[in-house]
Structure formats: structure tokens, C-alpha cells
């Protein structure tokens, strides 16, 4: 919906985004999908509109629904109905939480929105019971180390909780976050984590398999 400021309709934006995703798959042979993202400052009505768009275009490439935005200023209650609707229709769900705010924000997102993945989520390290809940439920954390340093979650990579979360058994994957604001690559992120915590190929392979299993896509053939 943020892309409609120049005069395009929301449906026109979705058609173009889905078409571009399909074109990229055909050109580069890399599978992928579109996740429609609502924002925390949206009203309930606007979040419902985003959810309806996601469902309308799921046959054209939309694979999931997300919530992002100012975690410190806005809760998730305005988005509960949107998440209930996409859940009822079987559309996978993720939500950004546990970065700008601590465990209370994660608990709220998990209980009210019932996501299968959490964007960031690293501040669950501050609450043992929350870590256990995430582990038991098999909720995957989308961890973005460099981005977390940029946003001040930690000061240095050596302070990042990714290794402790991984050793605890929480399913997680390594990500780049938005490359428009975090100029990094997945290779660079893995190298950063490897140098800081001594991860081996086995550790990274486990994370990649977690990412594969948690992708909002039908699994393709294994190599």
C-alpha cells in the first residue's frame, strides 16, 4: 500500500510485483515468492486491505503475510483480524518482533498473531521461558546479524545472541534484512558469524536446511 502514493492502485502494484518475481524466476532459475507486508502504524481496516490483497494474489506468486514497522511505538492488536483471516485461508505468516523491543513484544506477537516465523526475534534471549516456548513450537527466527548491529541491538558481532540461540536449539536462519539499508550479502553474513563463533560447514548447513524447511514455498527436489 505504500507504493500507491504515485497514483497506482494497490492491485496494479501487486500485479507488477508478482510479474517481476515470475520473470526473475524464469531468467535466473531461482525460486521465490512475494510476501505482502502490513505495517504496525496501519489501522485495522488498512491491514485488512493488505491481507485481502495477499489472498487475492496468492495464485500469482504471493506466498505469505508479514507485519513490520515501529515496534516500539505500535503493538499488534490492530492486525489481529488480518492475521486471523490469512490463517483461516492457509496463508503462511511471519512478523517482525523482538528487535527494537524485548520479550514482551515477542510474547504479544506470538500469542495474538500466531506466526510460523519471526523476523529478528533475537531478544528472546532475555527470557528463558520465551526461548523454551519458541523452541517447543518450532518457530523459526529470521536472524540478521549486521542489521542488528546497525540498529543497536548489539554493539559488536561477538555480543550477538545468534550462537547462544543456535546452541539452545532454536530453529533459525541467517538473513541479510533489507539490502537497501544494510549493504551486505548472505555470504558476508555467514563469514561474519563464522569468524565470531567458529561455526563449521555443518552448522551453516543446518541453518540452510532450517531456512529451506521454513520457506513459504513448496519444497523442490533435493540435490
mmCIF file with all atom_site columns, C-alpha atoms in Angstrom:
data_model
loop_
_atom_site.group_PDB
_atom_site.id
_atom_site.type_symbol
_atom_site.label_atom_id
_atom_site.label_alt_id
_atom_site.label_comp_id
_atom_site.label_asym_id
_atom_site.label_entity_id
_atom_site.label_seq_id
_atom_site.pdbx_PDB_ins_code
_atom_site.Cartn_x
_atom_site.Cartn_y
_atom_site.Cartn_z
_atom_site.occupancy
_atom_site.B_iso_or_equiv
_atom_site.pdbx_formal_charge
_atom_site.auth_seq_id
_atom_site.auth_comp_id
_atom_site.auth_asym_id
_atom_site.auth_atom_id
_atom_site.pdbx_PDB_model_num
ATOM 1   C CA . UNK A 1 1   ? 0.000  0.000   0.000   1.00 0.00 ? 1   UNK A CA 1
ATOM 2   C CA . UNK A 1 2   ? 2.978  2.323   0.456   1.00 0.00 ? 2   UNK A CA 1
ATOM 3   C CA . UNK A 1 3   ? 3.565  2.045   -3.310  1.00 0.00 ? 3   UNK A CA 1
ATOM 4   C CA . UNK A 1 4   ? 0.280  3.718   -4.213  1.00 0.00 ? 4   UNK A CA 1
ATOM 5   C CA . UNK A 1 5   ? 1.432  7.258   -3.372  1.00 0.00 ? 5   UNK A CA 1
ATOM 6   C CA . UNK A 1 6   ? 2.318  7.949   -7.009  1.00 0.00 ? 6   UNK A CA 1
ATOM 7   C CA . UNK A 1 7   ? -1.143 7.128   -8.249  1.00 0.00 ? 7   UNK A CA 1
ATOM 8   C CA . UNK A 1 8   ? -1.002 3.380   -8.862  1.00 0.00 ? 8   UNK A CA 1
ATOM 9   C CA . UNK A 1 9   ? -3.734 1.232   -7.404  1.00 0.00 ? 9   UNK A CA 1
ATOM 10  C CA . UNK A 1 10  ? -2.846 -1.459  -4.896  1.00 0.00 ? 10  UNK A CA 1
ATOM 11  C CA . UNK A 1 11  ? -3.896 -4.150  -7.377  1.00 0.00 ? 11  UNK A CA 1
ATOM 12  C CA . UNK A 1 12  ? -1.718 -2.635  -10.103 1.00 0.00 ? 12  UNK A CA 1
ATOM 13  C CA . UNK A 1 13  ? 1.258  -2.683  -7.758  1.00 0.00 ? 13  UNK A CA 1
ATOM 14  C CA . UNK A 1 14  ? 0.642  -6.317  -6.845  1.00 0.00 ? 14  UNK A CA 1
ATOM 15  C CA . UNK A 1 15  ? 0.295  -7.375  -10.479 1.00 0.00 ? 15  UNK A CA 1
ATOM 16  C CA . UNK A 1 16  ? 3.628  -5.780  -11.347 1.00 0.00 ? 16  UNK A CA 1
ATOM 17  C CA . UNK A 1 17  ? 5.468  -7.138  -8.323  1.00 0.00 ? 17  UNK A CA 1
ATOM 18  C CA . UNK A 1 18  ? 4.186  -10.667 -8.924  1.00 0.00 ? 18  UNK A CA 1
ATOM 19  C CA . UNK A 1 19  ? 5.037  -10.441 -12.624 1.00 0.00 ? 19  UNK A CA 1
ATOM 20  C CA . UNK A 1 20  ? 8.570  -9.270  -11.841 1.00 0.00 ? 20  UNK A CA 1
ATOM 21  C CA . UNK A 1 21  ? 9.032  -12.157 -9.397  1.00 0.00 ? 21  UNK A CA 1
ATOM 22  C CA . UNK A 1 22  ? 7.915  -14.631 -12.063 1.00 0.00 ? 22  UNK A CA 1
ATOM 23  C CA . UNK A 1 23  ? 10.213 -13.037 -14.654 1.00 0.00 ? 23  UNK A CA 1
ATOM 24  C CA . UNK A 1 24  ? 13.163 -13.310 -12.282 1.00 0.00 ? 24  UNK A CA 1
ATOM 25  C CA . UNK A 1 25  ? 12.444 -16.965 -11.601 1.00 0.00 ? 25  UNK A CA 1
ATOM 26  C CA . UNK A 1 26  ? 12.384 -17.689 -15.327 1.00 0.00 ? 26  UNK A CA 1
ATOM 27  C CA . UNK A 1 27  ? 15.529 -15.679 -16.069 1.00 0.00 ? 27  UNK A CA 1
ATOM 28  C CA . UNK A 1 28  ? 17.710 -16.800 -13.179 1.00 0.00 ? 28  UNK A CA 1
ATOM 29  C CA . UNK A 1 29  ? 16.170 -20.158 -12.243 1.00 0.00 ? 29  UNK A CA 1
ATOM 30  C CA . UNK A 1 30  ? 15.894 -19.239 -8.565  1.00 0.00 ? 30  UNK A CA 1
ATOM 31  C CA . UNK A 1 31  ? 12.558 -19.931 -6.969  1.00 0.00 ? 31  UNK A CA 1
ATOM 32  C CA . UNK A 1 32  ? 10.980 -17.279 -4.808  1.00 0.00 ? 32  UNK A CA 1
ATOM 33  C CA . UNK A 1 33  ? 7.729  -15.682 -3.798  1.00 0.00 ? 33  UNK A CA 1
ATOM 34  C CA . UNK A 1 34  ? 6.149  -12.434 -2.695  1.00 0.00 ? 34  UNK A CA 1
ATOM 35  C CA . UNK A 1 35  ? 5.331  -11.699 0.952   1.00 0.00 ? 35  UNK A CA 1
ATOM 36  C CA . UNK A 1 36  ? 2.774  -8.937  1.480   1.00 0.00 ? 36  UNK A CA 1
ATOM 37  C CA . UNK A 1 37  ? 3.756  -6.815  4.470   1.00 0.00 ? 37  UNK A CA 1
ATOM 38  C CA . UNK A 1 38  ? 1.412  -4.712  6.563   1.00 0.00 ? 38  UNK A CA 1
ATOM 39  C CA . UNK A 1 39  ? 2.834  -2.020  8.847   1.00 0.00 ? 39  UNK A CA 1
ATOM 40  C CA . UNK A 1 40  ? 2.306  -1.535  12.565  1.00 0.00 ? 40  UNK A CA 1
ATOM 41  C CA . UNK A 1 41  ? 1.025  2.022   12.216  1.00 0.00 ? 41  UNK A CA 1
ATOM 42  C CA . UNK A 1 42  ? -1.745 0.940   9.823   1.00 0.00 ? 42  UNK A CA 1
ATOM 43  C CA . UNK A 1 43  ? -5.334 0.948   11.012  1.00 0.00 ? 43  UNK A CA 1
ATOM 44  C CA . UNK A 1 44  ? -7.207 -2.326  11.268  1.00 0.00 ? 44  UNK A CA 1
ATOM 45  C CA . UNK A 1 45  ? -9.035 -1.525  8.028   1.00 0.00 ? 45  UNK A CA 1
ATOM 46  C CA . UNK A 1 46  ? -5.829 -0.873  6.131   1.00 0.00 ? 46  UNK A CA 1
ATOM 47  C CA . UNK A 1 47  ? -4.195 -4.012  7.468   1.00 0.00 ? 47  UNK A CA 1
ATOM 48  C CA . UNK A 1 48  ? -7.257 -5.992  6.394   1.00 0.00 ? 48  UNK A CA 1
ATOM 49  C CA . UNK A 1 49  ? -6.884 -4.474  2.924   1.00 0.00 ? 49  UNK A CA 1
ATOM 50  C CA . UNK A 1 50  ? -3.281 -5.716  2.797   1.00 0.00 ? 50  UNK A CA 1
ATOM 51  C CA . UNK A 1 51  ? -4.381 -9.190  3.894   1.00 0.00 ? 51  UNK A CA 1
ATOM 52  C CA . UNK A 1 52  ? -7.113 -9.261  1.254   1.00 0.00 ? 52  UNK A CA 1
ATOM 53  C CA . UNK A 1 53  ? -4.550 -8.326  -1.402  1.00 0.00 ? 53  UNK A CA 1
ATOM 54  C CA . UNK A 1 54  ? -2.286 -11.132 -0.234  1.00 0.00 ? 54  UNK A CA 1
ATOM 55  C CA . UNK A 1 55  ? -5.087 -13.658 -0.579  1.00 0.00 ? 55  UNK A CA 1
ATOM 56  C CA . UNK A 1 56  ? -6.256 -12.282 -3.912  1.00 0.00 ? 56  UNK A CA 1
ATOM 57  C CA . UNK A 1 57  ? -2.792 -12.674 -5.451  1.00 0.00 ? 57  UNK A CA 1
ATOM 58  C CA . UNK A 1 58  ? -1.702 -15.939 -3.859  1.00 0.00 ? 58  UNK A CA 1
ATOM 59  C CA . UNK A 1 59  ? -2.202 -17.755 -7.160  1.00 0.00 ? 59  UNK A CA 1
ATOM 60  C CA . UNK A 1 60  ? 0.045  -15.205 -8.866  1.00 0.00 ? 60  UNK A CA 1
ATOM 61  C CA . UNK A 1 61  ? 3.040  -15.553 -6.558  1.00 0.00 ? 61  UNK A CA 1
ATOM 62  C CA . UNK A 1 62  ? 2.130  -14.339 -3.058  1.00 0.00 ? 62  UNK A CA 1
ATOM 63  C CA . UNK A 1 63  ? 3.342  -16.897 -0.520  1.00 0.00 ? 63  UNK A CA 1
ATOM 64  C CA . UNK A 1 64  ? 2.944  -15.191 2.845   1.00 0.00 ? 64  UNK A CA 1
ATOM 65  C CA . UNK A 1 65  ? 1.881  -12.288 5.046   1.00 0.00 ? 65  UNK A CA 1
ATOM 66  C CA . UNK A 1 66  ? 4.079  -10.148 7.289   1.00 0.00 ? 66  UNK A CA 1
ATOM 67  C CA . UNK A 1 67  ? 3.958  -7.229  9.731   1.00 0.00 ? 67  UNK A CA 1
ATOM 68  C CA . UNK A 1 68  ? 6.790  -4.723  10.131  1.00 0.00 ? 68  UNK A CA 1
ATOM 69  C CA . UNK A 1 69  ? 7.271  -1.124  11.253  1.00 0.00 ? 69  UNK A CA 1
ATOM 70  C CA . UNK A 1 70  ? 7.852  0.752   14.505  1.00 0.00 ? 70  UNK A CA 1
ATOM 71  C CA . UNK A 1 71  ? 7.800  -1.987  17.110  1.00 0.00 ? 71  UNK A CA 1
ATOM 72  C CA . UNK A 1 72  ? 8.471  0.441   19.968  1.00 0.00 ? 72  UNK A CA 1
ATOM 73  C CA . UNK A 1 73  ? 5.530  2.714   19.169  1.00 0.00 ? 73  UNK A CA 1
ATOM 74  C CA . UNK A 1 74  ? 2.852  0.283   17.992  1.00 0.00 ? 74  UNK A CA 1
ATOM 75  C CA . UNK A 1 75  ? 1.535  -3.039  19.215  1.00 0.00 ? 75  UNK A CA 1
ATOM 76  C CA . UNK A 1 76  ? -0.143 -5.701  17.097  1.00 0.00 ? 76  UNK A CA 1
ATOM 77  C CA . UNK A 1 77  ? -3.784 -5.627  18.224  1.00 0.00 ? 77  UNK A CA 1
ATOM 78  C CA . UNK A 1 78  ? -4.904 -3.665  15.137  1.00 0.00 ? 78  UNK A CA 1
ATOM 79  C CA . UNK A 1 79  ? -3.640 -6.517  12.957  1.00 0.00 ? 79  UNK A CA 1
ATOM 80  C CA . UNK A 1 80  ? -5.210 -9.475  14.737  1.00 0.00 ? 80  UNK A CA 1
ATOM 81  C CA . UNK A 1 81  ? -8.179 -9.729  12.358  1.00 0.00 ? 81  UNK A CA 1
ATOM 82  C CA . UNK A 1 82  ? -5.928 -9.614  9.303   1.00 0.00 ? 82  UNK A CA 1
ATOM 83  C CA . UNK A 1 83  ? -3.808 -12.443 10.674  1.00 0.00 ? 83  UNK A CA 1
ATOM 84  C CA . UNK A 1 84  ? -6.883 -14.460 11.608  1.00 0.00 ? 84  UNK A CA 1
ATOM 85  C CA . UNK A 1 85  ? -8.175 -14.121 8.061   1.00 0.00 ? 85  UNK A CA 1
ATOM 86  C CA . UNK A 1 86  ? -4.972 -15.223 6.319   1.00 0.00 ? 86  UNK A CA 1
ATOM 87  C CA . UNK A 1 87  ? -4.558 -18.062 8.821   1.00 0.00 ? 87  UNK A CA 1
ATOM 88  C CA . UNK A 1 88  ? -8.055 -19.335 8.073   1.00 0.00 ? 88  UNK A CA 1
ATOM 89  C CA . UNK A 1 89  ? -7.185 -19.299 4.379   1.00 0.00 ? 89  UNK A CA 1
ATOM 90  C CA . UNK A 1 90  ? -3.965 -21.224 4.974   1.00 0.00 ? 90  UNK A CA 1
ATOM 91  C CA . UNK A 1 91  ? -1.541 -18.430 4.037   1.00 0.00 ? 91  UNK A CA 1
ATOM 92  C CA . UNK A 1 92  ? 1.769  -18.635 5.957   1.00 0.00 ? 92  UNK A CA 1
ATOM 93  C CA . UNK A 1 93  ? 2.584  -15.842 8.424   1.00 0.00 ? 93  UNK A CA 1
ATOM 94  C CA . UNK A 1 94  ? 5.646  -14.090 9.784   1.00 0.00 ? 94  UNK A CA 1
ATOM 95  C CA . UNK A 1 95  ? 6.015  -10.910 11.862  1.00 0.00 ? 95  UNK A CA 1
ATOM 96  C CA . UNK A 1 96  ? 8.874  -8.592  12.775  1.00 0.00 ? 96  UNK A CA 1
ATOM 97  C CA . UNK A 1 97  ? 9.333  -8.519  16.561  1.00 0.00 ? 97  UNK A CA 1
ATOM 98  C CA . UNK A 1 98  ? 11.976 -8.803  19.249  1.00 0.00 ? 98  UNK A CA 1
ATOM 99  C CA . UNK A 1 99  ? 14.438 -6.296  17.816  1.00 0.00 ? 99  UNK A CA 1
ATOM 100 C CA . UNK A 1 100 ? 13.546 -2.759  18.929  1.00 0.00 ? 100 UNK A CA 1
ATOM 101 C CA . UNK A 1 101 ? 11.670 -4.175  21.928  1.00 0.00 ? 101 UNK A CA 1
ATOM 102 C CA . UNK A 1 102 ? 12.221 -7.079  24.254  1.00 0.00 ? 102 UNK A CA 1
ATOM 103 C CA . UNK A 1 103 ? 10.388 -10.264 25.238  1.00 0.00 ? 103 UNK A CA 1
ATOM 104 C CA . UNK A 1 104 ? 7.062  -8.543  25.912  1.00 0.00 ? 104 UNK A CA 1
ATOM 105 C CA . UNK A 1 105 ? 6.803  -7.593  22.243  1.00 0.00 ? 105 UNK A CA 1
ATOM 106 C CA . UNK A 1 106 ? 7.587  -11.132 21.162  1.00 0.00 ? 106 UNK A CA 1
ATOM 107 C CA . UNK A 1 107 ? 5.029  -12.645 23.520  1.00 0.00 ? 107 UNK A CA 1
ATOM 108 C CA . UNK A 1 108 ? 2.397  -10.269 22.164  1.00 0.00 ? 108 UNK A CA 1
ATOM 109 C CA . UNK A 1 109 ? 3.176  -11.126 18.552  1.00 0.00 ? 109 UNK A CA 1
ATOM 110 C CA . UNK A 1 110 ? 3.295  -14.870 19.183  1.00 0.00 ? 110 UNK A CA 1
ATOM 111 C CA . UNK A 1 111 ? 0.082  -15.054 21.168  1.00 0.00 ? 111 UNK A CA 1
ATOM 112 C CA . UNK A 1 112 ? -2.037 -12.601 19.179  1.00 0.00 ? 112 UNK A CA 1
ATOM 113 C CA . UNK A 1 113 ? -0.834 -13.309 15.627  1.00 0.00 ? 113 UNK A CA 1
ATOM 114 C CA . UNK A 1 114 ? 0.314  -16.951 15.765  1.00 0.00 ? 114 UNK A CA 1
ATOM 115 C CA . UNK A 1 115 ? 3.152  -16.649 13.203  1.00 0.00 ? 115 UNK A CA 1
ATOM 116 C CA . UNK A 1 116 ? 5.263  -19.545 11.960  1.00 0.00 ? 116 UNK A CA 1
ATOM 117 C CA . UNK A 1 117 ? 8.350  -17.349 11.682  1.00 0.00 ? 117 UNK A CA 1
ATOM 118 C CA . UNK A 1 118 ? 9.643  -14.240 13.442  1.00 0.00 ? 118 UNK A CA 1
ATOM 119 C CA . UNK A 1 119 ? 11.661 -11.536 11.745  1.00 0.00 ? 119 UNK A CA 1
ATOM 120 C CA . UNK A 1 120 ? 14.636 -10.931 14.063  1.00 0.00 ? 120 UNK A CA 1
ATOM 121 C CA . UNK A 1 121 ? 13.344 -12.226 17.406  1.00 0.00 ? 121 UNK A CA 1
ATOM 122 C CA . UNK A 1 122 ? 16.824 -12.212 18.907  1.00 0.00 ? 122 UNK A CA 1
ATOM 123 C CA . UNK A 1 123 ? 15.767 -10.516 22.135  1.00 0.00 ? 123 UNK A CA 1
ATOM 124 C CA . UNK A 1 124 ? 14.040 -13.705 23.204  1.00 0.00 ? 124 UNK A CA 1
ATOM 125 C CA . UNK A 1 125 ? 17.474 -14.389 24.716  1.00 0.00 ? 125 UNK A CA 1
ATOM 126 C CA . UNK A 1 126 ? 16.327 -12.148 27.600  1.00 0.00 ? 126 UNK A CA 1
ATOM 127 C CA . UNK A 1 127 ? 13.553 -14.557 28.668  1.00 0.00 ? 127 UNK A CA 1
ATOM 128 C CA . UNK A 1 128 ? 14.257 -18.248 29.259  1.00 0.00 ? 128 UNK A CA 1
ATOM 129 C CA . UNK A 1 129 ? 10.571 -19.179 29.211  1.00 0.00 ? 129 UNK A CA 1
ATOM 130 C CA . UNK A 1 130 ? 10.150 -17.414 25.878  1.00 0.00 ? 130 UNK A CA 1
ATOM 131 C CA . UNK A 1 131 ? 13.123 -19.246 24.413  1.00 0.00 ? 131 UNK A CA 1
ATOM 132 C CA . UNK A 1 132 ? 11.608 -22.537 25.529  1.00 0.00 ? 132 UNK A CA 1
ATOM 133 C CA . UNK A 1 133 ? 8.246  -21.609 24.001  1.00 0.00 ? 133 UNK A CA 1
ATOM 134 C CA . UNK A 1 134 ? 9.839  -20.757 20.648  1.00 0.00 ? 134 UNK A CA 1
ATOM 135 C CA . UNK A 1 135 ? 11.852 -23.986 20.728  1.00 0.00 ? 135 UNK A CA 1
ATOM 136 C CA . UNK A 1 136 ? 8.866  -26.167 21.637  1.00 0.00 ? 136 UNK A CA 1
ATOM 137 C CA . UNK A 1 137 ? 6.651  -24.553 18.992  1.00 0.00 ? 137 UNK A CA 1
ATOM 138 C CA . UNK A 1 138 ? 9.362  -24.769 16.333  1.00 0.00 ? 138 UNK A CA 1
ATOM 139 C CA . UNK A 1 139 ? 9.055  -21.102 15.408  1.00 0.00 ? 139 UNK A CA 1
ATOM 140 C CA . UNK A 1 140 ? 11.888 -20.059 13.118  1.00 0.00 ? 140 UNK A CA 1
ATOM 141 C CA . UNK A 1 141 ? 13.857 -16.872 13.781  1.00 0.00 ? 141 UNK A CA 1
ATOM 142 C CA . UNK A 1 142 ? 14.977 -14.884 10.732  1.00 0.00 ? 142 UNK A CA 1
ATOM 143 C CA . UNK A 1 143 ? 18.249 -13.539 12.173  1.00 0.00 ? 143 UNK A CA 1
ATOM 144 C CA . UNK A 1 144 ? 20.014 -10.580 10.528  1.00 0.00 ? 144 UNK A CA 1
ATOM 145 C CA . UNK A 1 145 ? 23.355 -10.032 12.329  1.00 0.00 ? 145 UNK A CA 1
ATOM 146 C CA . UNK A 1 146 ? 24.661 -6.915  10.538  1.00 0.00 ? 146 UNK A CA 1
ATOM 147 C CA . UNK A 1 147 ? 21.258 -5.256  10.667  1.00 0.00 ? 147 UNK A CA 1
ATOM 148 C CA . UNK A 1 148 ? 21.074 -5.912  14.414  1.00 0.00 ? 148 UNK A CA 1
ATOM 149 C CA . UNK A 1 149 ? 24.408 -4.152  14.837  1.00 0.00 ? 149 UNK A CA 1
ATOM 150 C CA . UNK A 1 150 ? 23.182 -1.218  12.744  1.00 0.00 ? 150 UNK A CA 1
ATOM 151 C CA . UNK A 1 151 ? 20.021 -0.840  14.814  1.00 0.00 ? 151 UNK A CA 1
ATOM 152 C CA . UNK A 1 152 ? 21.883 -1.083  18.101  1.00 0.00 ? 152 UNK A CA 1
ATOM 153 C CA . UNK A 1 153 ? 20.562 -4.414  19.335  1.00 0.00 ? 153 UNK A CA 1
ATOM 154 C CA . UNK A 1 154 ? 24.226 -5.287  19.937  1.00 0.00 ? 154 UNK A CA 1
ATOM 155 C CA . UNK A 1 155 ? 27.388 -3.255  19.567  1.00 0.00 ? 155 UNK A CA 1
ATOM 156 C CA . UNK A 1 156 ? 29.637 -5.953  18.118  1.00 0.00 ? 156 UNK A CA 1
ATOM 157 C CA . UNK A 1 157 ? 29.113 -9.291  16.423  1.00 0.00 ? 157 UNK A CA 1
ATOM 158 C CA . UNK A 1 158 ? 30.792 -11.037 19.360  1.00 0.00 ? 158 UNK A CA 1
ATOM 159 C CA . UNK A 1 159 ? 27.869 -9.835  21.524  1.00 0.00 ? 159 UNK A CA 1
ATOM 160 C CA . UNK A 1 160 ? 25.209 -11.142 19.171  1.00 0.00 ? 160 UNK A CA 1
ATOM 161 C CA . UNK A 1 161 ? 22.977 -13.888 20.654  1.00 0.00 ? 161 UNK A CA 1
ATOM 162 C CA . UNK A 1 162 ? 22.804 -15.955 17.450  1.00 0.00 ? 162 UNK A CA 1
ATOM 163 C CA . UNK A 1 163 ? 25.283 -18.549 18.699  1.00 0.00 ? 163 UNK A CA 1
ATOM 164 C CA . UNK A 1 164 ? 23.563 -18.949 22.077  1.00 0.00 ? 164 UNK A CA 1
ATOM 165 C CA . UNK A 1 165 ? 20.172 -19.287 20.390  1.00 0.00 ? 165 UNK A CA 1
ATOM 166 C CA . UNK A 1 166 ? 21.554 -21.828 17.960  1.00 0.00 ? 166 UNK A CA 1
ATOM 167 C CA . UNK A 1 167 ? 23.195 -23.893 20.707  1.00 0.00 ? 167 UNK A CA 1
ATOM 168 C CA . UNK A 1 168 ? 19.934 -23.797 22.669  1.00 0.00 ? 168 UNK A CA 1
ATOM 169 C CA . UNK A 1 169 ? 18.269 -25.497 19.736  1.00 0.00 ? 169 UNK A CA 1
ATOM 170 C CA . UNK A 1 170 ? 16.035 -22.704 18.489  1.00 0.00 ? 170 UNK A CA 1
ATOM 171 C CA . UNK A 1 171 ? 15.494 -23.069 14.729  1.00 0.00 ? 171 UNK A CA 1
ATOM 172 C CA . UNK A 1 172 ? 16.970 -20.090 12.946  1.00 0.00 ? 172 UNK A CA 1
ATOM 173 C CA . UNK A 1 173 ? 18.337 -18.951 9.634   1.00 0.00 ? 173 UNK A CA 1
ATOM 174 C CA . UNK A 1 174 ? 20.781 -16.228 8.630   1.00 0.00 ? 174 UNK A CA 1
ATOM 175 C CA . UNK A 1 175 ? 19.480 -13.333 6.547   1.00 0.00 ? 175 UNK A CA 1
ATOM 176 C CA . UNK A 1 176 ? 20.573 -10.006 5.078   1.00 0.00 ? 176 UNK A CA 1
ATOM 177 C CA . UNK A 1 177 ? 17.495 -7.946  6.041   1.00 0.00 ? 177 UNK A CA 1
ATOM 178 C CA . UNK A 1 178 ? 16.773 -5.049  3.647   1.00 0.00 ? 178 UNK A CA 1
ATOM 179 C CA . UNK A 1 179 ? 19.799 -4.653  1.393   1.00 0.00 ? 179 UNK A CA 1
ATOM 180 C CA . UNK A 1 180 ? 18.751 -1.079  0.578   1.00 0.00 ? 180 UNK A CA 1
ATOM 181 C CA . UNK A 1 181 ? 19.719 -0.120  4.129   1.00 0.00 ? 181 UNK A CA 1
ATOM 182 C CA . UNK A 1 182 ? 22.083 -2.974  5.054   1.00 0.00 ? 182 UNK A CA 1
ATOM 183 C CA . UNK A 1 183 ? 24.670 -3.323  2.261   1.00 0.00 ? 183 UNK A CA 1
ATOM 184 C CA . UNK A 1 184 ? 25.643 -6.930  2.830   1.00 0.00 ? 184 UNK A CA 1
ATOM 185 C CA . UNK A 1 185 ? 25.266 -10.344 1.251   1.00 0.00 ? 185 UNK A CA 1
ATOM 186 C CA . UNK A 1 186 ? 24.351 -13.735 2.664   1.00 0.00 ? 186 UNK A CA 1
ATOM 187 C CA . UNK A 1 187 ? 27.946 -14.843 2.107   1.00 0.00 ? 187 UNK A CA 1
ATOM 188 C CA . UNK A 1 188 ? 29.238 -11.878 4.119   1.00 0.00 ? 188 UNK A CA 1
ATOM 189 C CA . UNK A 1 189 ? 26.779 -12.579 6.925   1.00 0.00 ? 189 UNK A CA 1
ATOM 190 C CA . UNK A 1 190 ? 27.895 -16.209 7.124   1.00 0.00 ? 190 UNK A CA 1
ATOM 191 C CA . UNK A 1 191 ? 31.548 -15.195 7.128   1.00 0.00 ? 191 UNK A CA 1
ATOM 192 C CA . UNK A 1 192 ? 30.835 -12.720 9.942   1.00 0.00 ? 192 UNK A CA 1
ATOM 193 C CA . UNK A 1 193 ? 29.133 -15.362 12.082  1.00 0.00 ? 193 UNK A CA 1
ATOM 194 C CA . UNK A 1 194 ? 31.746 -17.992 11.229  1.00 0.00 ? 194 UNK A CA 1
ATOM 195 C CA . UNK A 1 195 ? 34.652 -15.797 12.313  1.00 0.00 ? 195 UNK A CA 1
ATOM 196 C CA . UNK A 1 196 ? 32.935 -14.684 15.510  1.00 0.00 ? 196 UNK A CA 1
ATOM 197 C CA . UNK A 1 197 ? 31.698 -18.057 16.740  1.00 0.00 ? 197 UNK A CA 1
ATOM 198 C CA . UNK A 1 198 ? 33.712 -20.683 14.922  1.00 0.00 ? 198 UNK A CA 1
ATOM 199 C CA . UNK A 1 199 ? 30.783 -22.165 13.045  1.00 0.00 ? 199 UNK A CA 1
ATOM 200 C CA . UNK A 1 200 ? 31.604 -25.043 10.737  1.00 0.00 ? 200 UNK A CA 1
ATOM 201 C CA . UNK A 1 201 ? 30.040 -26.138 7.462   1.00 0.00 ? 201 UNK A CA 1
ATOM 202 C CA . UNK A 1 202 ? 27.818 -28.443 9.495   1.00 0.00 ? 202 UNK A CA 1
ATOM 203 C CA . UNK A 1 203 ? 26.418 -25.513 11.468  1.00 0.00 ? 203 UNK A CA 1
ATOM 204 C CA . UNK A 1 204 ? 25.708 -23.483 8.369   1.00 0.00 ? 204 UNK A CA 1
ATOM 205 C CA . UNK A 1 205 ? 24.196 -26.465 6.588   1.00 0.00 ? 205 UNK A CA 1
ATOM 206 C CA . UNK A 1 206 ? 21.811 -26.932 9.497   1.00 0.00 ? 206 UNK A CA 1
ATOM 207 C CA . UNK A 1 207 ? 20.732 -23.287 9.231   1.00 0.00 ? 207 UNK A CA 1
ATOM 208 C CA . UNK A 1 208 ? 20.262 -23.566 5.485   1.00 0.00 ? 208 UNK A CA 1
ATOM 209 C CA . UNK A 1 209 ? 18.112 -26.657 5.923   1.00 0.00 ? 209 UNK A CA 1
ATOM 210 C CA . UNK A 1 210 ? 16.060 -24.797 8.514   1.00 0.00 ? 210 UNK A CA 1
ATOM 211 C CA . UNK A 1 211 ? 15.575 -21.952 6.063   1.00 0.00 ? 211 UNK A CA 1
ATOM 212 C CA . UNK A 1 212 ? 14.578 -24.380 3.330   1.00 0.00 ? 212 UNK A CA 1
ATOM 213 C CA . UNK A 1 213 ? 12.024 -26.118 5.530   1.00 0.00 ? 213 UNK A CA 1
ATOM 214 C CA . UNK A 1 214 ? 10.599 -22.817 6.781   1.00 0.00 ? 214 UNK A CA 1
ATOM 215 C CA . UNK A 1 215 ? 10.361 -21.169 3.360   1.00 0.00 ? 215 UNK A CA 1
ATOM 216 C CA . UNK A 1 216 ? 6.813  -20.284 2.412   1.00 0.00 ? 216 UNK A CA 1
ATOM 217 C CA . UNK A 1 217 ? 7.196  -22.410 -0.714  1.00 0.00 ? 217 UNK A CA 1
ATOM 218 C CA . UNK A 1 218 ? 6.553  -25.958 -1.769  1.00 0.00 ? 218 UNK A CA 1
ATOM 219 C CA . UNK A 1 219 ? 9.902  -27.771 -1.352  1.00 0.00 ? 219 UNK A CA 1
ATOM 220 C CA . UNK A 1 220 ? 11.695 -28.581 -4.568  1.00 0.00 ? 220 UNK A CA 1
ATOM 221 C CA . UNK A 1 221 ? 13.855 -31.612 -5.278  1.00 0.00 ? 221 UNK A CA 1
ATOM 222 C CA . UNK A 1 222 ? 16.973 -32.079 -3.199  1.00 0.00 ? 222 UNK A CA 1
ATOM 223 C CA . UNK A 1 223 ? 20.343 -32.257 -4.916  1.00 0.00 ? 223 UNK A CA 1
#
